[in-house]
Each structure stands twice: as structure tokens, then as C-alpha cells.
Amino acid sequence: MFNYLGDKQLGFLRTKFYYNQLDNGRNVCQNASFYNLAKNELNKNDGLQDVSDKILKALCYVHEKSFTETSVNDICDFLYFWLGNILLDKMKNNHVFHDVIRNLFDILINDKKKICTAPTYYINVKSFKDIKLFFDYSQDYDSYIGQLHAHNPPCNNNYKEYLQKYVDTYNKFQRECQDKRPYYSYCDVFDEYFAKKKAKYLSNWTCKLEHNEPKEIEESDDSEATEEQLPKTYRMEERTANFRGGFEGGREQNAEHTGSSNFLQEQDTFVNNSDSDNSNGTPPSIISKSVTGAVSVAGALVPSYLLYNVISIMFNKYNAL
């Protein structure tokens, strides 16, 4: 059951990768110009003292990435929602959480310029976590296109709950925005994030809960996926809805990726580029063992086990002559 969706596949989602990177952060920025200013900004807000170090490490992670990445827009978008989630939960006066984020973004600079830009529109306390789910679901869309290409695949409880929350939230706000658009500004944000994504997938994706996760076939040590070895899920020039207005470049969001053959071909391209793409801790993509074991025959991808069976049959027929 190679397509079982468990914790490993859940960890390949774009949101899981980036939020995990921010949770861990970096602890090498004590001498950077932004560090003490950011520390003072956090400490003057009641409730943030116990998460100050965690936030400073996340800011440090983004600061360090800004020296190695040509664009950190993706990371900044994740940082915005990661910060907002913490501030809303921890701040005594969380109605000013957006001001704190904007101040931290203004403080976060490298040797050249300001690294991140906060949204130009205001998100209130009540709407923030719903809009975060819009953002997260839109970011994981391409990963789900690959992982859920089979109908109702088996999954564990963690995977199912994560997916179901997305689908339920999407369906709720899709109905609200159709019925009550004039009164709800978050509908514009909803449309922005999902404009180029297929509603029939977003509203219906599901997986079949199976508690007994099958054991994976043991392979050699060098086949184990690591952060450095895993290729990107998104190419850097491909953007979803962003805070600086509109959509940036790139192709339509996987509009044609509805079949497993398209998915396999794209993943094969990613595998070939993995050595050069992942030295900087870029996000993982979905790689099944059947893909990594695939070879090209007459321009088509053929899994290695199937090719082996074909060769064996031909060999046996030859011996029978």
C-alpha cells in the first residue's frame, strides 16, 4: 500500500515544512542590527515575554535566508501568519497584534534593505485564523494534487484531520461568500487565494481512515528522504496569492495536474534537479518510492518493478525458443 498517507506524507506539505522551520528558527543573530530592537518590541507587550526567544529565532531564520535566497517572499508570507497565530494566543492586548507584526517587519532588515513587507490590508482578530486557513490550504494545494490523485486513498488520523479542517473551512466560506458577499471583506481574500484552483478538489478532497498503517519496505540508507535531498514542491518563480498585490508570475496553479501521469512526469523533473535545489533547506515535495524507482522507456515513465516483469517475460520466451 505505497500510497498510504501517514505522518511522513503530512510532513511533506508546504505548510508543515515552513512552520516547522520557523518553530525551530536559528540562534545566530544576537549581533545583527535588528535583534535588540525586535527583542525590545516583544518585551514591551504583555504576554510575549515567554515566547520572545522563539520569535527572535524565527526572525533570525528569515534574516539568514535573505542572504542566500534571491526572493524570500514565500518565507515572509509564512512568517506573517506564524507570528499572528502566536501573538493572538499570547498577547494580553491582542487587538494590536497587527501593529506588532508591522513593527517587527520594519525592524527586520539585512545589510541591504527591509526583508519582509506586511499586508497592506488589515486583518482583524476575529477573521485572522480563518484567513490563515485560506492561506495554508492554498499553499498545500499542489501537494494535495499529488498525494490525493487516487480516489479516497487510505490515511491515518493526523492526515485526515488536517485535510478535513481545510475542506470544512473552505466549504463554509465558499457558501458565505456566495450568499453574503457585500458584508464580508474576507471574501475578497478568499477569492484571491483560490482564484486559480479547482473548487471541485478543494471542496471534496478526502481520504479513508485506516488505523493500521502498513510497514514500509526497507531500503538502503541512501534512499531515506532528508531535508537536503528532497526537491522543491514549488519552483521559486511560481507564486500563489501574495500580500504585495495580485498574483506574481508563474503558471496556472496545476490546473492540468489531474492525472497520475502528469504528476509522475513533474516529480521526475524535480528528482533530477534535487541536488542543486535543496542545499538551502528548501521545502520537500511528495516523492513516492514508485516514482524514484521509475525509468523512462520510449518517452514514458515506467516503474522499475514493472519494467523488471516485462524483461523477465521476454527472457523466458527467448529461452523457450
Coordinates of C-alpha atoms in Angstrom, one line a residue:
M1 CA 0.0 0.0 0.0
F2 CA 2.6 2.5 -1.2
N3 CA 0.0 5.4 -1.4
Y4 CA -0.9 5.3 2.3
L5 CA -1.0 8.9 3.6
G6 CA 0.6 9.0 7.1
D7 CA 2.7 11.3 9.2
K8 CA 5.5 11.2 6.7
Q9 CA 3.3 12.4 3.8
L10 CA 1.8 15.0 6.1
G11 CA 5.3 16.3 6.8
F12 CA 5.8 16.9 3.0
L13 CA 3.1 19.6 3.0
R14 CA 4.4 23.1 2.3
T15 CA 2.8 24.5 5.5
K16 CA 4.3 21.8 7.7
F17 CA 7.8 22.4 6.3
Y18 CA 7.8 26.2 6.7
Y19 CA 6.1 26.4 10.0
N20 CA 8.5 23.8 11.3
Q21 CA 11.4 25.8 10.1
L22 CA 10.1 28.9 11.9
D23 CA 9.4 26.9 15.1
N24 CA 13.0 25.8 15.2
G25 CA 14.5 29.0 13.9
R26 CA 18.1 30.0 14.1
N27 CA 20.1 31.2 17.1
V28 CA 23.0 33.1 15.4
C29 CA 21.7 36.7 15.1
Q30 CA 22.5 38.2 18.5
N31 CA 24.9 40.7 16.9
A32 CA 22.6 41.6 13.9
S33 CA 21.2 45.1 13.9
F34 CA 17.6 44.0 14.1
Y35 CA 18.0 41.7 17.1
N36 CA 17.9 44.0 20.2
L37 CA 15.2 46.2 18.6
A38 CA 13.0 43.2 17.9
K39 CA 13.6 42.0 21.5
N40 CA 12.5 45.3 22.9
E41 CA 9.4 45.4 20.8
L42 CA 8.4 41.9 22.0
N43 CA 9.2 42.6 25.7
K44 CA 7.1 45.7 25.9
N45 CA 3.9 43.7 25.0
D46 CA 2.4 41.8 27.9
G47 CA 2.2 38.1 27.4
L48 CA 5.1 37.8 24.8
Q49 CA 8.0 37.5 27.3
D50 CA 7.8 33.7 27.4
V51 CA 7.8 33.4 23.6
S52 CA 10.3 36.2 22.9
D53 CA 13.2 33.8 22.3
K54 CA 11.2 31.6 19.9
I55 CA 10.1 34.6 17.8
L56 CA 13.6 36.0 17.7
K57 CA 14.9 32.7 16.4
A58 CA 12.2 32.7 13.7
L59 CA 13.2 36.2 12.7
C60 CA 16.8 35.1 12.6
Y61 CA 15.9 32.2 10.3
V62 CA 14.3 34.6 7.8
H63 CA 17.2 37.1 8.2
E64 CA 19.7 34.4 7.4
K65 CA 17.7 33.1 4.4
S66 CA 17.6 36.6 3.0
F67 CA 21.3 36.3 2.3
T68 CA 21.1 33.0 0.4
E69 CA 17.7 33.3 -1.4
T70 CA 17.0 35.6 -4.4
S71 CA 13.5 36.0 -3.0
V72 CA 12.1 35.4 0.5
N73 CA 8.5 36.4 -0.3
D74 CA 7.3 32.9 0.4
I75 CA 9.1 32.8 3.8
C76 CA 7.8 36.3 4.7
D77 CA 4.2 35.2 3.9
F78 CA 4.5 32.2 6.2
L79 CA 6.2 34.4 8.9
Y80 CA 3.3 36.8 8.9
F81 CA 0.7 34.0 9.7
W82 CA 3.1 32.2 12.0
L83 CA 3.6 35.4 14.0
G84 CA 0.0 36.4 14.0
N85 CA -1.1 33.0 15.3
I86 CA 1.3 33.3 18.3
L87 CA 0.6 36.9 19.1
L88 CA -3.2 36.3 19.1
D89 CA -2.8 33.4 21.5
K90 CA -0.2 35.1 23.8
M91 CA -0.8 38.8 23.9
K92 CA -2.9 40.3 26.7
N93 CA -4.0 43.1 24.3
N94 CA -4.2 41.1 21.1
H95 CA -6.2 43.7 19.3
V96 CA -2.9 45.4 18.4
F97 CA -1.3 42.2 17.1
H98 CA -1.2 43.6 13.6
D99 CA 0.8 46.7 14.7
V100 CA 3.3 44.4 16.5
I101 CA 3.8 42.4 13.3
R102 CA 4.2 45.5 11.2
N103 CA 6.8 46.9 13.7
L104 CA 8.8 43.6 13.6
F105 CA 8.8 43.6 9.8
D106 CA 10.0 47.2 9.8
I107 CA 12.8 46.2 12.2
L108 CA 13.8 43.1 10.3
I109 CA 16.5 44.3 7.9
N110 CA 19.7 42.9 6.5
D111 CA 22.7 44.8 5.2
K112 CA 20.8 46.0 2.2
K113 CA 17.2 46.6 2.9
K114 CA 14.0 45.6 4.7
I115 CA 13.3 41.9 4.2
C116 CA 9.6 41.5 4.6
T117 CA 6.5 43.6 3.9
A118 CA 3.4 43.3 6.0
P119 CA 0.0 43.1 4.2
T120 CA -1.5 46.3 3.0
Y121 CA -4.9 45.3 4.2
Y122 CA -5.9 45.0 7.8
I123 CA -7.0 41.6 9.2
N124 CA -9.0 41.8 12.5
V125 CA -8.7 39.4 15.4
K126 CA -11.9 37.6 14.5
S127 CA -11.0 36.9 10.9
F128 CA -7.3 36.2 11.2
K129 CA -7.3 32.4 11.9
D130 CA -9.8 31.8 9.2
I131 CA -7.8 33.7 6.7
K132 CA -4.7 31.8 7.8
L133 CA -6.5 28.6 6.9
F134 CA -7.3 30.1 3.4
F135 CA -3.6 30.8 3.0
D136 CA -2.4 27.5 4.3
Y137 CA -4.8 25.5 2.1
S138 CA -3.8 27.5 -0.9
Q139 CA -0.1 26.7 -0.1
D140 CA -0.8 23.0 0.3
Y141 CA -2.9 22.7 -2.8
D142 CA -0.2 21.5 -5.2
S143 CA 1.0 18.9 -2.6
Y144 CA -2.6 17.6 -2.3
I145 CA -2.8 17.4 -6.1
G146 CA 0.0 14.8 -6.0
Q147 CA -1.0 13.0 -2.8
L148 CA -4.7 12.7 -3.5
H149 CA -4.6 11.9 -7.2
A150 CA -6.1 8.4 -6.4
H151 CA -9.7 8.4 -5.2
N152 CA -10.2 8.3 -1.4
P153 CA -6.7 6.9 -0.6
P154 CA -6.0 5.4 2.9
C155 CA -4.7 7.7 5.6
N156 CA -4.0 7.9 9.3
N157 CA -6.0 10.1 11.7
N158 CA -3.4 13.0 11.8
Y159 CA -3.5 13.3 8.0
K160 CA -7.3 13.1 7.8
E161 CA -7.9 15.7 10.5
Y162 CA -5.5 18.2 8.9
L163 CA -7.2 17.8 5.5
Q164 CA -10.7 17.8 6.8
K165 CA -10.2 21.1 8.6
Y166 CA -9.2 22.6 5.3
V167 CA -12.1 21.2 3.4
D168 CA -14.7 22.2 6.1
T169 CA -13.4 25.7 6.3
Y170 CA -13.3 26.1 2.5
N171 CA -16.9 24.9 2.1
K172 CA -18.1 27.1 4.9
F173 CA -16.7 30.3 3.5
Q174 CA -17.5 29.4 -0.1
R175 CA -21.1 29.4 0.9
E176 CA -20.9 32.5 2.9
C177 CA -19.1 34.5 0.2
Q178 CA -21.7 33.4 -2.4
D179 CA -24.6 34.4 -0.2
K180 CA -23.4 37.5 1.8
R181 CA -20.5 39.0 -0.2
P182 CA -21.4 42.7 0.3
Y183 CA -21.0 42.4 4.1
Y184 CA -17.8 40.3 4.3
S185 CA -14.4 41.8 3.3
Y186 CA -12.6 38.5 3.8
C187 CA -14.4 37.1 0.7
D188 CA -12.0 39.1 -1.4
V189 CA -9.1 37.4 0.3
F190 CA -10.8 34.0 -0.1
D191 CA -11.2 34.7 -3.9
E192 CA -7.6 35.8 -4.1
Y193 CA -6.1 32.7 -2.6
F194 CA -8.3 30.2 -4.5
A195 CA -8.8 32.1 -7.9
K196 CA -6.7 29.6 -9.9
K197 CA -7.5 26.5 -8.1
K198 CA -10.2 23.9 -8.8
A199 CA -13.2 24.2 -6.5
K200 CA -14.2 20.6 -7.2
Y201 CA -11.0 19.4 -5.5
L202 CA -10.9 22.0 -2.7
S203 CA -14.4 21.2 -1.6
N204 CA -14.3 17.4 -1.9
W205 CA -10.9 16.1 -1.1
T206 CA -11.0 13.2 1.4
C207 CA -9.1 10.1 2.4
K208 CA -10.2 6.9 4.0
L209 CA -9.2 6.5 7.7
E210 CA -7.2 3.3 8.3
H211 CA -5.6 2.9 11.7
N212 CA -3.3 0.1 10.8
E213 CA -0.5 1.8 8.9
P214 CA 1.3 -0.6 6.6
K215 CA 5.0 -1.1 7.2
E216 CA 7.3 0.4 4.5
I217 CA 9.6 -1.8 2.6
E218 CA 13.1 -1.5 3.9
E219 CA 15.5 0.1 1.5
S220 CA 19.2 1.1 1.6
D221 CA 20.2 4.0 3.9
D222 CA 20.8 6.4 1.0
S223 CA 17.1 6.1 -0.1
E224 CA 15.8 7.8 3.1
A225 CA 14.4 11.3 2.4
T226 CA 16.2 14.1 4.2
E227 CA 15.6 17.9 4.0
E228 CA 18.7 18.3 1.8
Q229 CA 17.8 15.5 -0.6
L230 CA 14.1 16.4 -1.1
P231 CA 13.3 18.5 -4.1
K232 CA 11.0 21.6 -4.1
T233 CA 7.3 21.3 -4.3
Y234 CA 7.1 24.8 -5.9
R235 CA 9.6 26.4 -8.1
M236 CA 10.5 29.8 -6.7
E237 CA 9.1 31.8 -9.7
E238 CA 5.6 30.2 -9.2
R239 CA 3.5 32.3 -6.7
T240 CA 0.1 32.0 -5.3
A241 CA -1.8 34.9 -3.9
N242 CA 0.6 37.3 -2.1
F243 CA 0.5 40.3 0.1
R244 CA 2.1 42.7 -2.3
G245 CA -1.0 42.6 -4.5
G246 CA -2.3 40.3 -7.2
F247 CA -0.5 37.2 -8.4
E248 CA 3.2 37.0 -9.2
G249 CA 4.3 35.2 -12.4
G250 CA 4.2 31.5 -12.9
R251 CA 1.8 29.1 -14.4
E252 CA -1.8 28.4 -13.6
Q253 CA -1.8 26.5 -10.3
N254 CA -1.6 23.0 -11.5
A255 CA -4.8 23.3 -13.4
E256 CA -3.8 20.4 -15.7
H257 CA -2.4 18.2 -12.9
T258 CA -5.4 15.9 -12.5
G259 CA -3.9 12.6 -13.6
S260 CA -1.2 10.5 -12.1
S261 CA 0.9 10.5 -15.3
N262 CA 1.3 14.3 -15.3
F263 CA 2.2 14.2 -11.6
L264 CA 4.8 11.5 -12.2
Q265 CA 6.4 13.4 -15.0
E266 CA 6.7 16.6 -13.0
Q267 CA 8.1 14.8 -10.0
D268 CA 10.7 13.1 -12.2
T269 CA 11.9 16.5 -13.3
F270 CA 12.1 17.6 -9.6
V271 CA 14.2 14.5 -8.8
N272 CA 16.7 15.3 -11.5
N273 CA 17.1 18.8 -10.0
S274 CA 17.2 17.9 -6.4
D275 CA 21.0 18.1 -5.9
S276 CA 21.2 21.7 -6.8
D277 CA 17.8 22.8 -5.4
N278 CA 18.0 21.7 -1.8
S279 CA 21.3 22.8 -0.3
N280 CA 19.5 25.7 1.5
G281 CA 16.8 23.7 3.3
T282 CA 14.1 24.3 0.7
P283 CA 10.7 22.7 1.2
P284 CA 10.2 19.0 0.4
S285 CA 7.8 17.6 -2.2
I286 CA 5.9 14.4 -2.5
I287 CA 8.1 11.6 -3.8
S288 CA 6.7 8.1 -3.7
K289 CA 9.1 5.1 -3.9
S290 CA 7.4 4.1 -7.2
V291 CA 8.5 7.5 -8.7
T292 CA 12.1 7.4 -7.5
G293 CA 12.3 3.9 -8.9
A294 CA 10.9 4.8 -12.3
V295 CA 12.8 4.8 -15.5
S296 CA 12.0 6.2 -19.0
V297 CA 11.0 3.9 -21.8
A298 CA 10.1 5.4 -25.2
G299 CA 9.4 8.7 -23.5
A300 CA 7.1 7.4 -20.8
L301 CA 7.8 6.7 -17.1
V302 CA 7.7 3.1 -16.2
P303 CA 8.1 1.9 -12.6
S304 CA 11.2 -0.3 -12.2
Y305 CA 9.3 -3.3 -10.8
L306 CA 7.0 -3.3 -13.9
L307 CA 10.0 -3.0 -16.3
Y308 CA 11.6 -5.9 -14.5
N309 CA 8.5 -8.1 -15.0
V310 CA 8.4 -7.2 -18.7
I311 CA 12.1 -8.1 -19.2
S312 CA 11.6 -11.4 -17.3
I313 CA 8.7 -12.4 -19.5
M314 CA 10.7 -11.6 -22.7
F315 CA 13.7 -13.5 -21.4
N316 CA 11.6 -16.6 -20.6
K317 CA 10.0 -16.6 -24.1
Y318 CA 13.5 -16.3 -25.6
N319 CA 14.7 -19.4 -23.7
A320 CA 11.7 -21.3 -24.8
L321 CA 12.5 -20.9 -28.5

